[in-house]
Coordinates of N, CA, C and O in Angstrom, one line a residue:
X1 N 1.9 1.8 -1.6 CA 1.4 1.3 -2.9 C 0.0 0.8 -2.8 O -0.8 0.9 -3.7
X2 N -0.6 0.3 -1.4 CA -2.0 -0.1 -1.5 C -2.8 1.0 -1.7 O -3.8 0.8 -2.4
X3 N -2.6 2.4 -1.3 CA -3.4 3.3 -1.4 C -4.0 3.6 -3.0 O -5.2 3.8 -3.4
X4 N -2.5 3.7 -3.9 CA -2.4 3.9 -4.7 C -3.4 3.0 -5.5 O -4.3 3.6 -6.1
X5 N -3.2 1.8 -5.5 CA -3.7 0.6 -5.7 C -5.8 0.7 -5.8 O -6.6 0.6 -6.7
X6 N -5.7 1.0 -4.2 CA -7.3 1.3 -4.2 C -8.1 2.5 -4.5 O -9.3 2.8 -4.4
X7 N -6.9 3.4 -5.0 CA -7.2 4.9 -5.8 C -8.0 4.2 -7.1 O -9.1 4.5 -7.6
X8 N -7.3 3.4 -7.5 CA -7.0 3.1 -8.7 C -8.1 2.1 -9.1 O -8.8 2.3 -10.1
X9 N -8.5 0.8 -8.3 CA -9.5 0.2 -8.4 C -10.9 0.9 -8.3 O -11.8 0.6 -9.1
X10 N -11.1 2.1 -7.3 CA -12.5 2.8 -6.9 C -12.7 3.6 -8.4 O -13.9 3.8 -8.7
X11 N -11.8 3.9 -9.2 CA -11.6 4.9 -10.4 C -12.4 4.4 -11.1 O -13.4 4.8 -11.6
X12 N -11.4 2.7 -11.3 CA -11.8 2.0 -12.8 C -12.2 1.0 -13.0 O -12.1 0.4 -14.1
X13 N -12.8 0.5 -11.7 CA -13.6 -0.6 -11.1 C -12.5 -1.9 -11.5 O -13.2 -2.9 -11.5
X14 N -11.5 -2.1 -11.8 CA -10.8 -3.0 -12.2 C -9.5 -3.1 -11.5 O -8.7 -2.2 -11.6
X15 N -9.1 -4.4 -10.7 CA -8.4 -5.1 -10.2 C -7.3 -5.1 -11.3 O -7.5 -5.3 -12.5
X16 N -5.4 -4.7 -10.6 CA -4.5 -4.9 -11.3 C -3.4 -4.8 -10.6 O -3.3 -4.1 -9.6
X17 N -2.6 -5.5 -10.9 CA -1.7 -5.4 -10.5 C -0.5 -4.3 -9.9 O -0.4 -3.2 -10.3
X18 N 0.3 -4.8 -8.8 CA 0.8 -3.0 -8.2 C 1.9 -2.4 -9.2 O 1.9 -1.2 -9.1
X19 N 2.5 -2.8 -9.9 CA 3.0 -2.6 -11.2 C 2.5 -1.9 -12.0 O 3.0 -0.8 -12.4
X20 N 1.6 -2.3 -12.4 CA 0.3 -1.8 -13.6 C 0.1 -0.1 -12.9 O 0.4 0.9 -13.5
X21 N -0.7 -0.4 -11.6 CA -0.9 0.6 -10.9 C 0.4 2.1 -11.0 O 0.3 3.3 -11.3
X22 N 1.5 1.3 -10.7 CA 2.5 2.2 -10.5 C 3.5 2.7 -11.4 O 4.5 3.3 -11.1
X23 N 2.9 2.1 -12.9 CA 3.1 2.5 -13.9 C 2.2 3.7 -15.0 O 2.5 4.3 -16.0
X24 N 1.0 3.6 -14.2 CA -0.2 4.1 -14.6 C 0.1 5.6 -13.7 O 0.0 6.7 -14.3
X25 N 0.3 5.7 -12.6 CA 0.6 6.9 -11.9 C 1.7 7.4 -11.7 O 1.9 8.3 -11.0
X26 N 2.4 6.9 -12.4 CA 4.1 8.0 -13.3 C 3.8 8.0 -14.5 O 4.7 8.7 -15.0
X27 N 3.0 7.5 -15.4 CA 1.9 7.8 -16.8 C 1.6 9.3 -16.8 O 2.3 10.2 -17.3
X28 N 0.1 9.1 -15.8 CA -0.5 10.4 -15.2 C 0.2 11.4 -14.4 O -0.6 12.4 -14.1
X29 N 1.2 11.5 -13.9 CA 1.9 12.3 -13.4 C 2.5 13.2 -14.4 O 2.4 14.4 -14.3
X30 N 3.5 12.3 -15.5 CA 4.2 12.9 -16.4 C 3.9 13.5 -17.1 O 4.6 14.5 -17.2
X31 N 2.7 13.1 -17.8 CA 1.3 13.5 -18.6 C 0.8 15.5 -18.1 O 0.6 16.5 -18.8
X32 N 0.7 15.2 -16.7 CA 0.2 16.2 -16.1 C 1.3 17.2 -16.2 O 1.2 18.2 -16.9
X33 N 2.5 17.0 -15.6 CA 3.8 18.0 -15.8 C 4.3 18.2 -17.0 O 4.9 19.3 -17.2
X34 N 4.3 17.5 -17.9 CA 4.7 17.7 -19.6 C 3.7 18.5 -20.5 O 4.2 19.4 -21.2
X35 N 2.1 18.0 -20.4 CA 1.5 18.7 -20.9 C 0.5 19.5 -20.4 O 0.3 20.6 -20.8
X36 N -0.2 18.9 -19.4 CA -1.4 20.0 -18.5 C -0.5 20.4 -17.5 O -0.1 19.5 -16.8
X37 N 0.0 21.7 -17.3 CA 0.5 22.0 -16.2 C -0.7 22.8 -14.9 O -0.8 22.9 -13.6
X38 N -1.3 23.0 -15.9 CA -2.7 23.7 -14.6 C -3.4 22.7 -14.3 O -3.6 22.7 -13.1
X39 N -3.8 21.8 -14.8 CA -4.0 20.4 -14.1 C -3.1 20.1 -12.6 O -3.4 20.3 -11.4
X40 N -2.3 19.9 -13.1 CA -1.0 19.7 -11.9 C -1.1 20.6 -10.9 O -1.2 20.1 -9.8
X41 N -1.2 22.0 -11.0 CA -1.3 22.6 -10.2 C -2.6 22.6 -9.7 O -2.7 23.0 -8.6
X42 N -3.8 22.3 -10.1 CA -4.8 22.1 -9.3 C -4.9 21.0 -8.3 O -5.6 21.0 -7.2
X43 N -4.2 19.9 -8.7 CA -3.9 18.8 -7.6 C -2.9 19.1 -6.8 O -2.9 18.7 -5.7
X44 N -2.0 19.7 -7.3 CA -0.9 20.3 -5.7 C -2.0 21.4 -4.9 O -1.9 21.3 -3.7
X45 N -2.7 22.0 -5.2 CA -3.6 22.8 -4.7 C -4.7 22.0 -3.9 O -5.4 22.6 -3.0
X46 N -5.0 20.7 -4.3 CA -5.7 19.9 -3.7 C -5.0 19.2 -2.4 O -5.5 19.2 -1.3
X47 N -4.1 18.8 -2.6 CA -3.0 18.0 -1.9 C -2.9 19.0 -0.8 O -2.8 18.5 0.4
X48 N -2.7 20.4 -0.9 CA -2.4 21.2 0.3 C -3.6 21.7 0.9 O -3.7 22.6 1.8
X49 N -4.6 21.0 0.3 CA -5.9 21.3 1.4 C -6.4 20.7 1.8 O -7.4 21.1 2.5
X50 N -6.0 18.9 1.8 CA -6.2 18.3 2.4 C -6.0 18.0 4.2 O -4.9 18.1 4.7
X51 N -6.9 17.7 4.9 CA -6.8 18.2 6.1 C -5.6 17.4 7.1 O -4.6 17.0 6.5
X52 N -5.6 17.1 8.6 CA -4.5 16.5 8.8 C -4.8 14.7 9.0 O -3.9 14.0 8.8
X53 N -6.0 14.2 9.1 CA -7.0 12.9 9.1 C -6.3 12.5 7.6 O -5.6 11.5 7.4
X54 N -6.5 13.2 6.9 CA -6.4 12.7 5.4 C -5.0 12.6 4.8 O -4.7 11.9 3.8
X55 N -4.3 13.3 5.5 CA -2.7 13.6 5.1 C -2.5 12.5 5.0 O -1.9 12.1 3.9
X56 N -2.8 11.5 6.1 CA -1.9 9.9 6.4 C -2.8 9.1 5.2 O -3.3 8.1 5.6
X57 N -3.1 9.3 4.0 CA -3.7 8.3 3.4 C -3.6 9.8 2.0 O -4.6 9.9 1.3
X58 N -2.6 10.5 1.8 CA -2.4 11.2 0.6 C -2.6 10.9 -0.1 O -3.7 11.1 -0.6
X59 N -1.4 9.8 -0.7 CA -1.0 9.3 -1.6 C -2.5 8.6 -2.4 O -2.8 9.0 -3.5
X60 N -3.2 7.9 -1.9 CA -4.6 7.8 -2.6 C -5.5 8.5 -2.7 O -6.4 8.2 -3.4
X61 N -5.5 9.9 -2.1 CA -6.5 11.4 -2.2 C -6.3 12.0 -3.3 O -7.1 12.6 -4.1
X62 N -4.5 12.0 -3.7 CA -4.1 13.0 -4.7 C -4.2 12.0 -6.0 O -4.7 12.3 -7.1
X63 N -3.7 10.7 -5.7 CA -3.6 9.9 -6.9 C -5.3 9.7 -7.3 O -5.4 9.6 -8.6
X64 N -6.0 9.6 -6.9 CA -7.4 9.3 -7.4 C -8.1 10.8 -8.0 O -8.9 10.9 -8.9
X65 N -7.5 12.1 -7.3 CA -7.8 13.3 -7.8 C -7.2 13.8 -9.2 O -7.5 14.7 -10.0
X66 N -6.3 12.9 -9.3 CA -5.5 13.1 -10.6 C -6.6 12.4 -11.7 O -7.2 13.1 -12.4
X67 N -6.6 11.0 -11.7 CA -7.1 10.3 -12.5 C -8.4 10.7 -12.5 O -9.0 10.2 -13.4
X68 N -9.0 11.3 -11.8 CA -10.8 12.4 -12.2 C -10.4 13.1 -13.1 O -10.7 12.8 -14.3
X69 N -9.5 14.3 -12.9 CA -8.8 15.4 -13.5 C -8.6 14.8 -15.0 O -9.3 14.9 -15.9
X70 N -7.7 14.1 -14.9 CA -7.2 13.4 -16.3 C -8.5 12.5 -17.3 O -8.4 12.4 -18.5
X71 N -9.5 12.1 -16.3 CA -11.0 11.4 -16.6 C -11.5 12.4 -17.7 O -11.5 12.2 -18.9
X72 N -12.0 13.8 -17.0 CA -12.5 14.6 -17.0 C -12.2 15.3 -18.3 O -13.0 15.4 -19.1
X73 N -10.9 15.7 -18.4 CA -10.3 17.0 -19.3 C -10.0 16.2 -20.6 O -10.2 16.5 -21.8
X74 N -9.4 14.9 -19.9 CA -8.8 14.3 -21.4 C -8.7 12.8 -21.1 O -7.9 12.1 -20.6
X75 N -9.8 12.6 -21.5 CA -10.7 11.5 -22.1 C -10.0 10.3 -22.7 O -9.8 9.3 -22.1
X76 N -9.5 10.6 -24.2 CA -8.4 9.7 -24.8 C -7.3 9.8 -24.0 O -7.2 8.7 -23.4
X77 N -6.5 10.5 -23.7 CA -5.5 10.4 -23.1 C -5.5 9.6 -22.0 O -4.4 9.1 -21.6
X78 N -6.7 9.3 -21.2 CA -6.8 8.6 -19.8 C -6.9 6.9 -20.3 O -6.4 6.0 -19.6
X79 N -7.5 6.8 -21.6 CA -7.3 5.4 -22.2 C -6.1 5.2 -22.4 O -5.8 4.1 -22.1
X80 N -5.2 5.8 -22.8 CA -4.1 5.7 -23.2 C -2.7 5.2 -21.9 O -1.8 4.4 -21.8
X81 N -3.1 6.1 -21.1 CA -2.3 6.5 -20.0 C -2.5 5.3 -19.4 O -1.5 4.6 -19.1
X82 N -3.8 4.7 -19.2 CA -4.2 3.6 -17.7 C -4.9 2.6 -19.0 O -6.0 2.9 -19.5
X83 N -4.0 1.4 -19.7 CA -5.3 1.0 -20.6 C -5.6 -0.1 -19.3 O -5.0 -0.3 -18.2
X84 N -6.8 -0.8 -19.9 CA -7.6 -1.9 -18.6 C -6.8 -3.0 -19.4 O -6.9 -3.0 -20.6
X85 N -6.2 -4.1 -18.8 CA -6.5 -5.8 -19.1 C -7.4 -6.4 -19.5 O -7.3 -7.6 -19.6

């Protein structure tokens, strides 16, 4: 969960709770598999190119690559998905 955590602060510059956090990345996850599926598959595509240094700290490579992705393509939806406190 810390990884996730500091995915998540480097993102959106804002401190939150690991809750918040881990509510926000089954948000964006769901998000990604429900409606952008090529999204998704660009981050499993990311996730498996990740090298073996990087493997042990995944979970914040892929979760912070998600929330670019989701930054990037859809905008409103990323407000929606992660709102800030």
């Amino acid at each position: 969960m810390k990884n996730l955590r500091r995915a998540f602060v480097e993102e959106t510059g804002t401190k939150v709770k690991k809750r918040t956090v881990r509510k926000c990345f089954f948000r964006v996850y769901s998000y990604l598999l429900y409606q952008d599926t090529a999204s998704l598959f660009e981050a499993l595509d990311y996730r498996s190119s990740l090298d073996q240094e990087e493997r042990k700290r995944e979970r914040y490579f892929v979760f912070r690559y998600m929330l670019r992705l989701i930054k990037s393509k859809h905008p409103k939806q990323y407000d929606q998905l992660c709102p800030m406190p």
